[in-house]
mmCIF file with all atom_site columns, C-alpha atoms in Angstrom:
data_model
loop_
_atom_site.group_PDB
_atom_site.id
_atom_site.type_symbol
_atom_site.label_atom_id
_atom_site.label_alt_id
_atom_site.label_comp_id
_atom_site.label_asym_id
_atom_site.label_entity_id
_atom_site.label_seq_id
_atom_site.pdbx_PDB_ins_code
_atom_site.Cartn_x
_atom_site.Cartn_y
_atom_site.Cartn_z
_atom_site.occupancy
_atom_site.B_iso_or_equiv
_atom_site.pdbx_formal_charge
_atom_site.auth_seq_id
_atom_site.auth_comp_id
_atom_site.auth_asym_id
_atom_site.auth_atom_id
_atom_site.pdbx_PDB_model_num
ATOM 1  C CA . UNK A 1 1  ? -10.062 -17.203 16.958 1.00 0.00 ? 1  UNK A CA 1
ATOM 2  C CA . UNK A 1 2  ? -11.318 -16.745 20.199 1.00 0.00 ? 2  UNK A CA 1
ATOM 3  C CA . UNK A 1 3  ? -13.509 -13.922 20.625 1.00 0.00 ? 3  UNK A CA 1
ATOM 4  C CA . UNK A 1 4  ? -14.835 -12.067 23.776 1.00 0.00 ? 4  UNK A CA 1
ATOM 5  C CA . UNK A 1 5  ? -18.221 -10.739 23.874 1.00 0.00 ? 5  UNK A CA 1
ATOM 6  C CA . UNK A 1 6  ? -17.842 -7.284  24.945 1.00 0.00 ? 6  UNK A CA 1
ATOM 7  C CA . UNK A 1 7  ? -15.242 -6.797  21.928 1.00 0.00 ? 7  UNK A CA 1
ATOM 8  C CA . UNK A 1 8  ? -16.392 -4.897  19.036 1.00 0.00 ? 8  UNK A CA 1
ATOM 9  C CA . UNK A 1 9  ? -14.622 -5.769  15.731 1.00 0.00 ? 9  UNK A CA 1
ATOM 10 C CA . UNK A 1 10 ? -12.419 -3.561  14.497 1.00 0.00 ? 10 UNK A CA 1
ATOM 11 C CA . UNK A 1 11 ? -13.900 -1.179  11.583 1.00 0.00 ? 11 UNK A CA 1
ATOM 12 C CA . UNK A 1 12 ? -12.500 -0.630  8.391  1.00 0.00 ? 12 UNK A CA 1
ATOM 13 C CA . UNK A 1 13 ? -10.034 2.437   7.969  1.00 0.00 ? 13 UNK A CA 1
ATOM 14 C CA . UNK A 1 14 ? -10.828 4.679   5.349  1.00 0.00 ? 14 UNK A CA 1
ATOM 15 C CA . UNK A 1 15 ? -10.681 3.827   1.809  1.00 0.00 ? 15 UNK A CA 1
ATOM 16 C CA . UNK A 1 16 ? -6.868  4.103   0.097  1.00 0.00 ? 16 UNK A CA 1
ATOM 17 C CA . UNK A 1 17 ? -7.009  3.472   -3.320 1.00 0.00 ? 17 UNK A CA 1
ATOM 18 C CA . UNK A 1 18 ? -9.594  0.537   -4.389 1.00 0.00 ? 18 UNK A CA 1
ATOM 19 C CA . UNK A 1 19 ? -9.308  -2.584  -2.042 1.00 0.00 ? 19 UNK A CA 1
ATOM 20 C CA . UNK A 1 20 ? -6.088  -2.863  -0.570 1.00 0.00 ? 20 UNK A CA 1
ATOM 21 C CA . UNK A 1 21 ? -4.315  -5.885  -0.403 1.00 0.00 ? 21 UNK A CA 1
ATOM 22 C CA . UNK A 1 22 ? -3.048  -7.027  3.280  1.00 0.00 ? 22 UNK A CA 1
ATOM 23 C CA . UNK A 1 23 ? -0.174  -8.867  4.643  1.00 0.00 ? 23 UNK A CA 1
ATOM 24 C CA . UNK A 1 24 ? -0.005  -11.034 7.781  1.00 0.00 ? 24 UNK A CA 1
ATOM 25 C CA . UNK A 1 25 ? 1.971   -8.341  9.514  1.00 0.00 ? 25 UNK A CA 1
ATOM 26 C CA . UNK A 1 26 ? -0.776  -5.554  8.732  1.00 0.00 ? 26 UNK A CA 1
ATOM 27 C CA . UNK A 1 27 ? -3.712  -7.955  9.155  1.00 0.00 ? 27 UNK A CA 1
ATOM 28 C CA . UNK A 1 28 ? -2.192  -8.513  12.922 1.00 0.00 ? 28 UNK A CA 1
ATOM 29 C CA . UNK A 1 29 ? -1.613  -4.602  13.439 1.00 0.00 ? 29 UNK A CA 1
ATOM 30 C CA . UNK A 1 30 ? -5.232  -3.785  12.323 1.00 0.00 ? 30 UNK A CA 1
ATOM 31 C CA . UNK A 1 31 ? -7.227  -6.800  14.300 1.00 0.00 ? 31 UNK A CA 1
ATOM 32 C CA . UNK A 1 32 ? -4.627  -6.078  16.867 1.00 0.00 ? 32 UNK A CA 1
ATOM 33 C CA . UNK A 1 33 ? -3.508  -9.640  17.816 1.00 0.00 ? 33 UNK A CA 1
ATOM 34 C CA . UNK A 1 34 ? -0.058  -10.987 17.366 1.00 0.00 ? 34 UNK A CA 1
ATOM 35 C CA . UNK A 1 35 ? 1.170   -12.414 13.575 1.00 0.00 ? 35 UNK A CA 1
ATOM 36 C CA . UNK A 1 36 ? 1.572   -15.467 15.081 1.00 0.00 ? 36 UNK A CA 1
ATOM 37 C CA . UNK A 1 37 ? -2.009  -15.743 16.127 1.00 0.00 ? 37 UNK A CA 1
ATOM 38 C CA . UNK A 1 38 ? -2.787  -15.178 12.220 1.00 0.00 ? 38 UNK A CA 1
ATOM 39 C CA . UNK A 1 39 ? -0.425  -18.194 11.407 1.00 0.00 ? 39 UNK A CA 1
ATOM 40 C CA . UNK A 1 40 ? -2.135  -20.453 14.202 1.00 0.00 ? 40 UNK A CA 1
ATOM 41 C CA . UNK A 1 41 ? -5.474  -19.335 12.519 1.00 0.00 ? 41 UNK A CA 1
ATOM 42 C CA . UNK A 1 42 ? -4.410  -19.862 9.239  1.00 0.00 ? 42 UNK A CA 1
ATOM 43 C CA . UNK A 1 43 ? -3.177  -23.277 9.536  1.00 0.00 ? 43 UNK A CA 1
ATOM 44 C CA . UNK A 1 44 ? -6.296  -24.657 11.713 1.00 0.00 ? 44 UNK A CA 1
ATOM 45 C CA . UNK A 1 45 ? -8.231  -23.378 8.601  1.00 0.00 ? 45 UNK A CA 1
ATOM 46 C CA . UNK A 1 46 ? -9.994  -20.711 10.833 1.00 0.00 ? 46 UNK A CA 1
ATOM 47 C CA . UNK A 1 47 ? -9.425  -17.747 8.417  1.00 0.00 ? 47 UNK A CA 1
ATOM 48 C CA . UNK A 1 48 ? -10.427 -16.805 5.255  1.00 0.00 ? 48 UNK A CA 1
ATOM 49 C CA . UNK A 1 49 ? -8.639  -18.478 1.753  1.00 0.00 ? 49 UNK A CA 1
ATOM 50 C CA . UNK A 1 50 ? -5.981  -15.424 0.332  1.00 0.00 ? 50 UNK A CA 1
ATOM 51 C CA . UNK A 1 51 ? -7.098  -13.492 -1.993 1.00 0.00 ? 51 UNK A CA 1
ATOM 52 C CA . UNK A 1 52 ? -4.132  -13.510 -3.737 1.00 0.00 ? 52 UNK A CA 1
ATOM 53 C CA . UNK A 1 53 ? -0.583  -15.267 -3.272 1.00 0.00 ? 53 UNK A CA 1
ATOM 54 C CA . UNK A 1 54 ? 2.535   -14.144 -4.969 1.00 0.00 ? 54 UNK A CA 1
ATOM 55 C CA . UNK A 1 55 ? 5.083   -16.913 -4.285 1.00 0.00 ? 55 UNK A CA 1
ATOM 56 C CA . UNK A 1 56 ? 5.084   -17.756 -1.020 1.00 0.00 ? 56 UNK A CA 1
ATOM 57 C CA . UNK A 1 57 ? 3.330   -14.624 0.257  1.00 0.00 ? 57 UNK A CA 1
ATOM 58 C CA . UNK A 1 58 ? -0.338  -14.441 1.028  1.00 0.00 ? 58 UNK A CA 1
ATOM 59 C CA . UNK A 1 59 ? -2.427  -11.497 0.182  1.00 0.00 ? 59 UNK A CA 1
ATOM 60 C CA . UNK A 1 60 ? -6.241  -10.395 1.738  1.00 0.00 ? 60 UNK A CA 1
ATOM 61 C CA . UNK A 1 61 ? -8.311  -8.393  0.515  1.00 0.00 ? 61 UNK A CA 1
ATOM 62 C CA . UNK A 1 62 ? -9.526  -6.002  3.109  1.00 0.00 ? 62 UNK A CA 1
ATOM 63 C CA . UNK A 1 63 ? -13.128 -6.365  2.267  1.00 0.00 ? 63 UNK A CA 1
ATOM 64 C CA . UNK A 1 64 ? -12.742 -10.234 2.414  1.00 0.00 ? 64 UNK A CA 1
ATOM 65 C CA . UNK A 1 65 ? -11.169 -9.546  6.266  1.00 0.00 ? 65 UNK A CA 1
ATOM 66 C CA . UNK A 1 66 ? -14.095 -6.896  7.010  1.00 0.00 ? 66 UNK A CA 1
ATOM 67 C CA . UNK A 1 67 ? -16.632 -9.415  5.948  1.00 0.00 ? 67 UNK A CA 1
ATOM 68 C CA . UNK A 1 68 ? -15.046 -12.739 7.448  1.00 0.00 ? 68 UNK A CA 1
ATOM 69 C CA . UNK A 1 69 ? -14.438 -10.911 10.637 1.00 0.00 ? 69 UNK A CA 1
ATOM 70 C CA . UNK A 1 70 ? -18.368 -9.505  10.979 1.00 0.00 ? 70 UNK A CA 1
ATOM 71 C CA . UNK A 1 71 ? -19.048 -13.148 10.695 1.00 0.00 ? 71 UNK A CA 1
ATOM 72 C CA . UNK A 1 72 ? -17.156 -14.112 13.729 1.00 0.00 ? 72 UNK A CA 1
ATOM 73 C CA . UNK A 1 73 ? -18.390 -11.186 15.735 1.00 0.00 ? 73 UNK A CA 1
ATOM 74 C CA . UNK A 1 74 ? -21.324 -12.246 18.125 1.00 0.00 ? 74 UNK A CA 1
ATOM 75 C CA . UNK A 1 75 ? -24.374 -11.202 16.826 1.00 0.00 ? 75 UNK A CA 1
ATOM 76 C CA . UNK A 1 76 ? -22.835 -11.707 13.123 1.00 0.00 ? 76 UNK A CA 1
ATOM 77 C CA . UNK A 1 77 ? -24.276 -14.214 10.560 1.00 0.00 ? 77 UNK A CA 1
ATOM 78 C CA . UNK A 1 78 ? -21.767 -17.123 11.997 1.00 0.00 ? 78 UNK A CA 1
ATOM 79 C CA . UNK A 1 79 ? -21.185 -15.566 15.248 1.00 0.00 ? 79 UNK A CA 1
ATOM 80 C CA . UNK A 1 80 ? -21.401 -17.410 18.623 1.00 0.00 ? 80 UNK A CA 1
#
């Protein structure tokens, strides 16, 4: 994904219970781009492997997102 430079990443919202496990749908609410921007991502292999998948639905962890996405930030370890 594209980033701008004068974007912060989004921080993580308080702790629920352990690490929760995220959805497409919440992923795109809490980065706040559309889900079909996630898809797009996802299938150019620009996002982070699932955590988890049960069936055909993929699961993040959010400290997996937190982590991928401070990478991508510039500044970050991989940013540009």
């Amino acid at each position: 994904m594209a980033s701008d430079t004068n974007v912060a990443p989004p921080t993580l919202p308080p702790p629920l219970m352990g690490d929760p496990l995220l959805g497409i749908e919440q992923i795109a609410q809490w980065v706040g781009v559309a889900q079909r921007t996630i898809r797009r991502e996802i299938a150019r292999s620009n996002f982070p492997p699932p955590d988890a998948r049960i069936g055909r639905l993929l699961r993040w962890k959010m400290t997996t997102l937190a982590l991928w996405l401070e990478n991508q930030a510039p500044g970050g370890r991989n940013g540009k």
